[in-house]
Amino acid sequence: MGILNLLLVSPAAIPERCGGDGLIGEDMGLSYRMIVLGGDGIGPEVTAEAVRVMDWFGEHRGLDITARHELYGAAAYRAHGAVIGEAVMADLREVDAVLFGATGGPDYDEIPLEIRRRDSLLRIRKHMAVFANLRPVIGYDELADTVSMKAEAISGVNMMIVRELNGGIYFGQPRGVTVSANGLERGVNTLVYETPEIERIARFAFDLTKQRGGHLHSIDKSNVLECHQLWRRIVTRIGAEEYPAVSLTHMIVDNCAMQIIRDPKQFDVVLADNMFGDILSDLAGAISGSLGMLPSASLSLPDDSGRRRALYEPVHGSAPDIAGQGIANPLGAILSFGLALELSFNSPGEAEMLRQAVHGALAAGVRTPDIMAGGGTAASTAEMTDAVLAELQRLHDA
Ligand code: NAD
Ligand code: IPM
Ligand code: MN
């Protein structure tokens, strides 16, 4: 099975969509819809490469996905005066998957604050109710020469960060900067979680852990924060009452940051709140050699037919320092599409094939600058994808 060891699409939903036998292919008349929001900076550069991979699967494996490209971010603001169109926003909830590139950067920062606040990526995540953000982290033996960690520390790492994505300090009220009567400015954000939000993400993480290595680490700062004392208490209760077979370890976030670098293999599934999950996943990028390598998938609860809304995005941002140069690493975006193959397009075999192709391209020594070591010629964004497509073709022909 794949990286997730889990097909999150409900089996009940699959026969209906697949003509009964669970196979994919043109003959089955199965088709999917995906909205692509390239966004800012390197976002459109890397999502374009993921779409090339999608096209390969369409041509060679009968996967019928229609990609609809829409503007998001600075380009959308220039065109329509909004970060994302309202009609597009509504459709994000209806399609099978959304592939998102990146947000932010100098052009984005020019957009008036009240418009950015209304339309941000955070609003998309909330609007789609994708509360469970999966960020798999793999150690690549092929990159042992470029990763700053020891080869034996990263070899065999297969960690899944489960980040709560719809709550916590990102959304808590009150928030803002006010000026008090004596003229002092005061900035406030609120870390808040209510019981059902913690229960929902805890059950998701426990379910996933049960189908992987059976070991869950829950991360908090309960030695200081009351909100995380509640987090720890509820995760403990859900574990004891509903998942007695899963081994649960609580870890305080500052220690966790150190442990991820010292001995990442101790982790199977790591559950964290919105902000800690954000920070720990960038940190874990060091294991894979570059932020440009990390994919993510964000999922809602299933609806009555078992379908989950799903947002796929590389973990990295708009990388203004390299945008427009054609040198961004597309693998985070390509592997995000790989997660969509598994989770939204009912194609776990193809997802595994794509992961093998990425290993193959790296083993062949094809490297964008962020994963280069020593001399040699760096590959462009497109050349990195060319290498993945060549590997896919080789695996397909074998
Ligand atoms: P960043 O992830 O954009 O870049 C951090 C570093 O990693 C930079 O040196 C960059 O060149 C490098 N990098 C990132 N992706 C890469 C790739 N695919 N290939 C090669 N190198 C890559 O983070 P930042 O610089 O802190 O933020 C820049 C902007 O992006 C900010 O506006 C921030 O808010 C935004 N951001 C957006 C997202 C997102 O869209 N999900 C995530 C993080 C940051
Ligand atoms: C991420 C990013 C975002 C986040 C920003 C751009 C809002 O850092 O996807 O990791 O903090 O969630
Ligand atoms: Mn981040």
Coordinates of C-alpha atoms and ligand atoms in Angstrom, one line a residue:
M1 CA 0.0 0.0 0.0
G2 CA 0.9 3.6 -0.3
I3 CA 2.4 6.2 2.0
L4 CA -0.9 6.7 3.8
N5 CA -1.7 3.0 4.0
L6 CA -5.3 4.2 3.8
L7 CA -7.9 4.9 1.2
L8 CA -9.8 7.7 2.7
V9 CA -12.5 7.7 0.1
S10 CA -15.3 5.7 1.6
P11 CA -15.6 2.2 0.0
A12 CA -19.3 2.9 -0.2
A13 CA -18.7 5.8 -2.6
I14 CA -16.5 3.9 -4.9
P15 CA -18.7 1.3 -6.6
E16 CA -21.2 3.9 -7.6
R17 CA -18.5 6.0 -9.3
C18 CA -16.6 3.2 -10.8
G19 CA -19.3 1.1 -12.5
G20 CA -19.2 -1.4 -9.7
D21 CA -15.8 -3.1 -10.0
G22 CA -13.5 -0.5 -8.5
L23 CA -11.3 -0.3 -11.6
I24 CA -10.3 3.0 -13.1
G25 CA -10.1 3.8 -16.8
E26 CA -11.9 5.3 -19.7
D27 CA -14.0 2.3 -20.3
M28 CA -15.5 2.7 -16.9
G29 CA -16.8 6.2 -17.8
L30 CA -15.3 7.5 -14.5
S31 CA -14.3 11.1 -14.6
Y32 CA -13.1 13.6 -12.0
R33 CA -13.0 17.4 -11.8
M34 CA -10.2 19.3 -10.3
I35 CA -9.7 23.1 -9.9
V36 CA -6.1 24.3 -10.2
L37 CA -5.2 27.6 -8.4
G38 CA -1.6 28.3 -9.2
G39 CA -1.6 31.5 -7.1
D40 CA 1.5 33.6 -6.4
G41 CA 5.3 33.4 -7.0
I42 CA 6.4 29.9 -7.9
G43 CA 2.9 28.5 -7.4
P44 CA 1.9 28.5 -11.0
E45 CA 5.3 27.2 -12.1
V46 CA 5.0 24.1 -9.9
T47 CA 1.2 23.4 -10.4
A48 CA 1.8 23.5 -14.2
E49 CA 4.3 20.6 -13.7
A50 CA 1.8 18.6 -11.6
V51 CA -0.7 19.1 -14.4
R52 CA 1.8 17.6 -16.9
V53 CA 2.0 14.5 -14.7
M54 CA -1.8 14.5 -14.6
D55 CA -1.9 14.6 -18.4
W56 CA 0.5 11.6 -18.5
F57 CA -1.8 9.5 -16.4
G58 CA -4.7 10.6 -18.6
E59 CA -2.9 9.5 -21.8
H60 CA -1.3 6.3 -20.5
R61 CA -3.4 5.0 -17.7
G62 CA -6.9 6.1 -18.7
L63 CA -7.3 8.5 -15.8
D64 CA -10.0 11.0 -16.8
I65 CA -9.5 14.2 -14.8
T66 CA -10.6 17.6 -16.1
A67 CA -8.4 20.4 -14.8
R68 CA -10.0 23.9 -14.7
H69 CA -7.5 26.7 -14.1
E70 CA -8.6 29.7 -12.1
L71 CA -6.8 32.8 -10.8
Y72 CA -5.9 33.3 -7.2
G73 CA -3.8 35.9 -5.4
A74 CA -2.1 38.9 -7.0
A75 CA -3.0 37.9 -10.6
A76 CA -6.7 37.5 -9.6
Y77 CA -6.6 40.9 -7.8
R78 CA -5.2 42.6 -10.9
A79 CA -7.8 40.9 -13.1
H80 CA -10.9 41.2 -10.9
G81 CA -10.1 43.2 -7.8
A82 CA -10.4 40.1 -5.6
V83 CA -8.0 37.4 -4.4
I84 CA -10.4 34.7 -5.7
G85 CA -13.7 35.0 -7.5
E86 CA -16.9 34.2 -5.5
A87 CA -18.1 31.7 -8.1
V88 CA -14.8 29.9 -8.0
M89 CA -14.9 29.9 -4.2
A90 CA -18.3 28.2 -4.3
D91 CA -17.1 25.6 -6.8
L92 CA -14.2 24.6 -4.6
R93 CA -16.7 22.7 -2.4
E94 CA -18.2 20.9 -5.4
V95 CA -15.2 19.5 -7.3
D96 CA -13.4 16.2 -6.5
A97 CA -10.1 18.0 -5.7
V98 CA -8.4 21.4 -5.6
L99 CA -4.7 21.8 -6.4
F100 CA -3.3 24.9 -4.9
G101 CA 0.2 26.4 -5.7
A102 CA 1.2 29.1 -3.3
T103 CA 0.1 32.4 -1.7
G104 CA 2.0 35.5 -0.6
G105 CA 5.0 37.5 -1.7
P106 CA 5.6 41.1 -2.7
D107 CA 2.8 41.5 -5.3
Y108 CA 0.3 39.9 -2.9
D109 CA 1.4 42.2 -0.1
E110 CA 0.3 45.2 -2.3
I111 CA -3.3 44.0 -2.1
P112 CA -5.3 46.1 0.4
L113 CA -5.4 44.4 3.8
E114 CA -9.2 44.1 4.1
I115 CA -9.4 42.3 0.7
R116 CA -6.6 39.9 1.7
R117 CA -8.3 39.2 5.0
R118 CA -11.6 38.4 3.3
D119 CA -10.2 36.1 0.6
S120 CA -7.2 34.4 1.9
L121 CA -6.0 30.8 1.7
L122 CA -7.2 30.5 5.3
R123 CA -10.7 31.3 4.1
I124 CA -10.5 28.6 1.4
R125 CA -9.4 26.0 4.0
K126 CA -12.3 27.0 6.3
H127 CA -14.8 27.3 3.5
M128 CA -13.9 23.8 2.3
A129 CA -14.0 22.6 5.9
V130 CA -10.7 20.8 5.3
F131 CA -9.7 20.4 9.0
A132 CA -7.3 17.5 8.6
N133 CA -4.0 18.5 6.9
L134 CA -1.7 15.5 6.1
R135 CA 1.9 16.3 5.6
P136 CA 3.9 13.1 4.8
V137 CA 7.7 13.3 5.4
I138 CA 10.0 10.8 3.7
G139 CA 13.7 10.3 4.0
Y140 CA 15.2 9.9 0.6
D141 CA 18.3 7.7 0.5
E142 CA 18.9 9.1 -3.0
L143 CA 19.5 12.5 -1.5
A144 CA 21.9 11.4 1.2
D145 CA 24.7 13.5 -0.3
T146 CA 22.7 16.8 -0.1
V147 CA 20.6 16.5 3.1
S148 CA 22.3 18.2 6.0
M149 CA 21.3 15.3 8.4
K150 CA 23.2 12.1 8.6
A151 CA 22.3 9.4 6.1
E152 CA 21.5 6.8 8.8
A153 CA 19.2 9.3 10.6
I154 CA 17.0 10.0 7.5
S155 CA 17.1 6.5 6.0
G156 CA 13.7 4.8 6.3
V157 CA 11.9 7.9 7.8
N158 CA 8.2 7.7 7.0
M159 CA 6.4 10.2 9.2
M160 CA 2.9 11.6 8.8
I161 CA 2.2 15.0 10.3
V162 CA -1.5 15.5 11.0
R163 CA -2.1 19.2 11.4
E164 CA -5.4 20.7 12.6
L165 CA -6.2 23.2 9.9
N166 CA -9.5 25.0 10.7
G167 CA -9.0 26.3 14.2
G168 CA -6.5 27.4 16.8
I169 CA -4.6 30.7 16.9
Y170 CA -5.1 31.1 13.1
F171 CA -8.8 31.8 13.6
G172 CA -9.4 32.6 17.3
Q173 CA -11.1 35.8 18.4
P174 CA -10.4 38.4 19.6
R175 CA -7.6 39.3 17.2
G176 CA -6.1 42.5 15.9
V177 CA -3.9 45.4 16.7
T178 CA -5.5 48.2 18.7
V179 CA -4.2 51.5 20.1
S180 CA -5.0 52.1 23.7
A181 CA -5.9 55.5 25.3
N182 CA -2.3 56.1 26.3
G183 CA -1.2 55.6 22.6
L184 CA 0.4 52.1 23.1
E185 CA -0.3 49.6 20.4
R186 CA -1.5 46.2 21.5
G187 CA -1.5 43.1 19.2
V188 CA -3.7 40.2 20.2
N189 CA -4.3 36.7 18.8
T190 CA -6.2 34.0 20.6
L191 CA -5.4 30.3 20.8
V192 CA -8.7 28.6 21.2
Y193 CA -10.0 25.0 20.7
E194 CA -13.3 23.6 21.7
T195 CA -13.8 20.0 22.6
P196 CA -15.5 18.9 19.3
E197 CA -12.6 20.3 17.2
I198 CA -10.1 18.4 19.2
E199 CA -12.1 15.2 19.2
R200 CA -12.5 15.4 15.4
I201 CA -8.8 15.8 14.6
A202 CA -7.9 13.3 17.3
R203 CA -10.2 10.6 15.8
F204 CA -8.8 11.3 12.3
A205 CA -5.2 10.9 13.6
F206 CA -6.0 7.7 15.6
D207 CA -7.8 6.2 12.6
L208 CA -4.8 6.9 10.4
T209 CA -2.4 5.6 13.0
K210 CA -4.3 2.3 13.3
Q211 CA -3.7 1.7 9.6
R212 CA 0.0 2.7 9.7
G213 CA 2.6 1.9 12.4
G214 CA 0.3 2.1 15.3
H215 CA 2.2 4.8 17.1
L216 CA 0.8 8.3 17.6
H217 CA 2.6 11.3 19.1
S218 CA 0.4 14.2 20.2
I219 CA 2.2 17.5 20.4
D220 CA 1.3 20.4 22.8
K221 CA 2.6 23.0 25.1
S222 CA 0.5 21.8 28.0
N223 CA 3.1 22.8 30.6
V224 CA 2.2 26.4 29.8
L225 CA -1.0 26.7 27.9
E226 CA -4.5 25.8 29.3
C227 CA -5.8 25.3 25.8
H228 CA -3.2 22.5 25.3
Q229 CA -4.0 21.0 28.7
L230 CA -7.5 20.5 27.3
W231 CA -6.0 19.2 24.0
R232 CA -3.9 16.6 25.9
R233 CA -6.9 15.6 28.2
I234 CA -9.2 15.0 25.2
V235 CA -6.6 13.2 23.1
T236 CA -5.9 10.9 26.1
R237 CA -9.6 10.2 26.6
I238 CA -10.3 9.4 22.9
G239 CA -7.3 7.1 22.8
A240 CA -8.3 5.2 25.9
E241 CA -12.0 4.9 25.1
E242 CA -11.9 4.3 21.3
Y243 CA -8.4 3.3 20.3
P244 CA -6.8 1.1 23.0
A245 CA -4.6 -0.7 20.5
V246 CA -2.9 2.5 19.4
S247 CA 0.1 3.5 21.4
L248 CA -0.1 7.2 22.3
T249 CA 2.8 9.4 23.5
H250 CA 2.4 13.1 24.5
M251 CA 5.3 15.3 23.7
I252 CA 5.9 18.9 24.4
V253 CA 6.5 20.9 21.3
D254 CA 10.0 22.2 22.0
N255 CA 11.3 18.8 22.8
C256 CA 9.5 17.5 19.7
A257 CA 11.4 20.0 17.5
M258 CA 14.6 18.6 18.8
Q259 CA 13.6 14.9 18.5
I260 CA 12.5 15.4 14.9
I261 CA 16.1 16.3 14.0
R262 CA 17.8 14.0 16.5
D263 CA 15.9 10.8 15.7
P264 CA 13.1 11.2 13.2
K265 CA 12.5 7.4 12.9
Q266 CA 10.9 7.4 16.3
F267 CA 7.8 9.1 14.7
D268 CA 5.0 7.4 12.9
V269 CA 2.0 9.8 13.1
V270 CA 2.5 13.2 14.7
L271 CA -0.7 15.1 15.7
A272 CA -0.4 18.9 16.2
D273 CA -2.5 22.0 16.3
N274 CA -2.6 24.5 13.5
M275 CA 0.4 26.6 14.4
F276 CA 2.7 23.8 15.7
G277 CA 1.8 21.6 12.7
D278 CA 2.9 24.5 10.4
I279 CA 6.2 25.0 12.1
L280 CA 7.1 21.3 12.7
S281 CA 6.3 20.4 9.0
D282 CA 8.8 23.0 7.7
L283 CA 11.3 21.7 10.2
A284 CA 10.7 18.1 8.9
G285 CA 11.4 19.4 5.4
A286 CA 15.1 19.2 6.4
I287 CA 14.7 15.4 6.5
S288 CA 13.5 15.3 2.8
G289 CA 16.3 17.7 1.8
S290 CA 14.2 20.8 0.8
L291 CA 10.9 22.4 1.5
G292 CA 10.3 22.0 -2.2
M293 CA 10.0 18.2 -1.6
L294 CA 7.0 18.2 0.7
P295 CA 3.4 17.6 -0.4
S296 CA 0.2 17.9 1.6
A297 CA -3.5 17.0 1.5
S298 CA -6.2 18.6 3.5
L299 CA -9.5 16.7 3.9
S300 CA -13.0 17.4 5.3
L301 CA -15.2 14.9 7.0
P302 CA -17.0 12.6 4.5
D303 CA -20.4 13.7 3.3
D304 CA -23.4 11.3 3.1
S305 CA -22.0 9.6 -0.1
G306 CA -18.6 9.2 1.6
R307 CA -16.9 11.9 -0.5
R308 CA -14.4 14.2 1.2
R309 CA -13.6 17.7 0.0
A310 CA -9.9 17.8 -0.6
L311 CA -7.3 20.5 -1.1
Y312 CA -3.8 19.5 -2.3
E313 CA -0.9 21.9 -1.9
P314 CA 2.9 21.7 -1.5
V315 CA 4.0 22.7 2.0
H316 CA 6.3 25.5 0.7
G317 CA 5.3 29.1 -0.1
S318 CA 5.6 31.4 -3.1
A319 CA 9.4 31.5 -2.7
P320 CA 9.8 35.1 -4.0
D321 CA 13.6 34.7 -4.1
I322 CA 13.4 32.2 -7.0
A323 CA 10.1 33.0 -8.6
G324 CA 10.0 33.4 -12.4
Q325 CA 13.4 31.7 -12.9
G326 CA 12.2 28.3 -13.8
I327 CA 14.3 26.6 -11.1
A328 CA 11.7 25.8 -8.4
N329 CA 11.5 22.2 -7.3
P330 CA 8.2 20.8 -8.6
L331 CA 8.3 17.6 -6.6
G332 CA 6.2 19.0 -3.7
A333 CA 3.4 19.9 -6.1
I334 CA 3.8 16.7 -8.1
L335 CA 3.7 14.5 -4.9
S336 CA 0.6 16.6 -3.8
F337 CA -1.1 15.4 -7.0
G338 CA 0.1 11.9 -6.0
L339 CA -1.8 12.3 -2.8
A340 CA -4.9 13.3 -4.9
L341 CA -4.4 10.1 -7.0
E342 CA -4.7 8.1 -3.8
L343 CA -7.3 10.0 -1.8
S344 CA -9.6 11.7 -4.4
F345 CA -9.1 9.8 -7.7
N346 CA -9.3 6.2 -6.4
S347 CA -5.9 5.3 -7.9
P348 CA -3.6 4.1 -5.1
G349 CA -1.6 2.0 -7.5
E350 CA -0.9 5.0 -9.7
A351 CA 0.0 7.0 -6.6
E352 CA 2.6 4.4 -5.7
M353 CA 3.9 4.4 -9.3
L354 CA 4.4 8.2 -9.1
R355 CA 6.3 7.9 -5.8
Q356 CA 8.5 5.3 -7.4
A357 CA 9.1 7.5 -10.4
V358 CA 10.2 10.4 -8.1
H359 CA 12.7 8.0 -6.4
G360 CA 13.9 6.9 -9.8
A361 CA 14.4 10.5 -11.1
L362 CA 16.4 11.4 -7.9
A363 CA 18.4 8.2 -8.2
A364 CA 19.3 9.2 -11.8
G365 CA 20.9 12.3 -10.3
V366 CA 18.4 14.8 -11.6
R367 CA 18.3 17.7 -9.2
T368 CA 16.9 21.2 -9.0
P369 CA 19.3 23.7 -7.3
D370 CA 17.7 23.3 -3.8
I371 CA 18.7 19.6 -3.7
M372 CA 22.0 19.9 -5.5
A373 CA 25.2 18.9 -3.7
G374 CA 28.7 19.9 -5.0
G375 CA 29.1 20.4 -8.7
G376 CA 27.2 19.3 -11.7
T377 CA 24.4 21.0 -13.7
A378 CA 21.2 21.7 -12.0
A379 CA 17.9 20.7 -13.6
S380 CA 15.2 23.3 -14.3
T381 CA 11.7 22.9 -13.0
A382 CA 10.6 21.4 -16.3
E383 CA 13.6 19.1 -16.6
M384 CA 12.9 17.7 -13.1
T385 CA 9.4 16.8 -14.3
D386 CA 10.7 15.4 -17.6
A387 CA 12.8 13.0 -15.5
V388 CA 9.7 11.9 -13.5
L389 CA 7.7 11.4 -16.7
A390 CA 10.6 9.4 -18.2
E391 CA 10.5 7.1 -15.1
L392 CA 6.8 6.8 -15.2
Q393 CA 7.1 5.7 -18.8
R394 CA 9.8 3.2 -17.9
L395 CA 7.6 1.8 -15.1
H396 CA 4.6 1.7 -17.4
D397 CA 6.5 -0.2 -20.1
A398 CA 8.1 -2.7 -17.8
Ligands
NAD1 P1 8.8 29.8 1.2 O1 8.4 28.4 1.5 O2 8.2 30.5 0.1 O3 10.4 29.8 1.0 C1 11.4 29.4 2.0 C2 12.7 29.0 1.3 O4 12.5 27.8 0.6 C3 13.1 30.0 0.2 O5 14.5 30.1 0.2 C4 12.7 29.4 -1.1 O6 13.4 29.7 -2.2 C5 12.8 27.9 -0.7 N1 11.8 27.1 -1.5 C6 10.5 27.0 -1.2 N2 9.8 26.3 -2.1 C7 10.8 25.8 -3.0 C8 10.8 25.0 -4.1 N3 9.6 24.5 -4.6 N4 11.9 24.8 -4.8 C9 13.1 25.3 -4.3 N5 13.2 26.1 -3.3 C10 12.0 26.4 -2.6 O7 8.7 30.6 2.6 P2 8.9 32.2 3.0 O8 10.0 32.7 2.2 O9 8.9 32.2 4.4 O10 7.5 32.8 2.5 C11 7.4 33.5 1.2 C12 5.9 33.8 1.0 O11 5.2 32.6 0.9 C13 5.2 34.5 2.2 O12 4.4 35.5 1.7 C14 4.5 33.5 2.9 O13 3.3 33.9 3.6 C15 4.1 32.6 1.8 N6 3.8 31.2 2.2 C16 2.8 30.5 1.5 C17 2.5 29.2 1.8 C18 1.4 28.5 1.1 O14 1.0 29.0 0.1 N7 0.9 27.4 1.5 C19 3.4 28.5 2.6 C20 4.5 29.1 3.2 C21 4.7 30.5 3.0
IPM2 C1 1.4 26.7 5.0 C2 1.7 28.2 5.1 C3 0.4 28.9 5.4 C4 0.0 28.5 6.9 C5 0.4 30.4 5.3 C6 0.7 30.9 4.0 C7 -1.0 31.0 5.7 O1 2.7 28.6 5.9 O2 0.6 26.3 4.3 O3 2.2 26.0 5.7 O4 0.6 29.0 7.8 O5 -0.8 27.6 7.0
MN3 MN 3.9 26.8 6.5

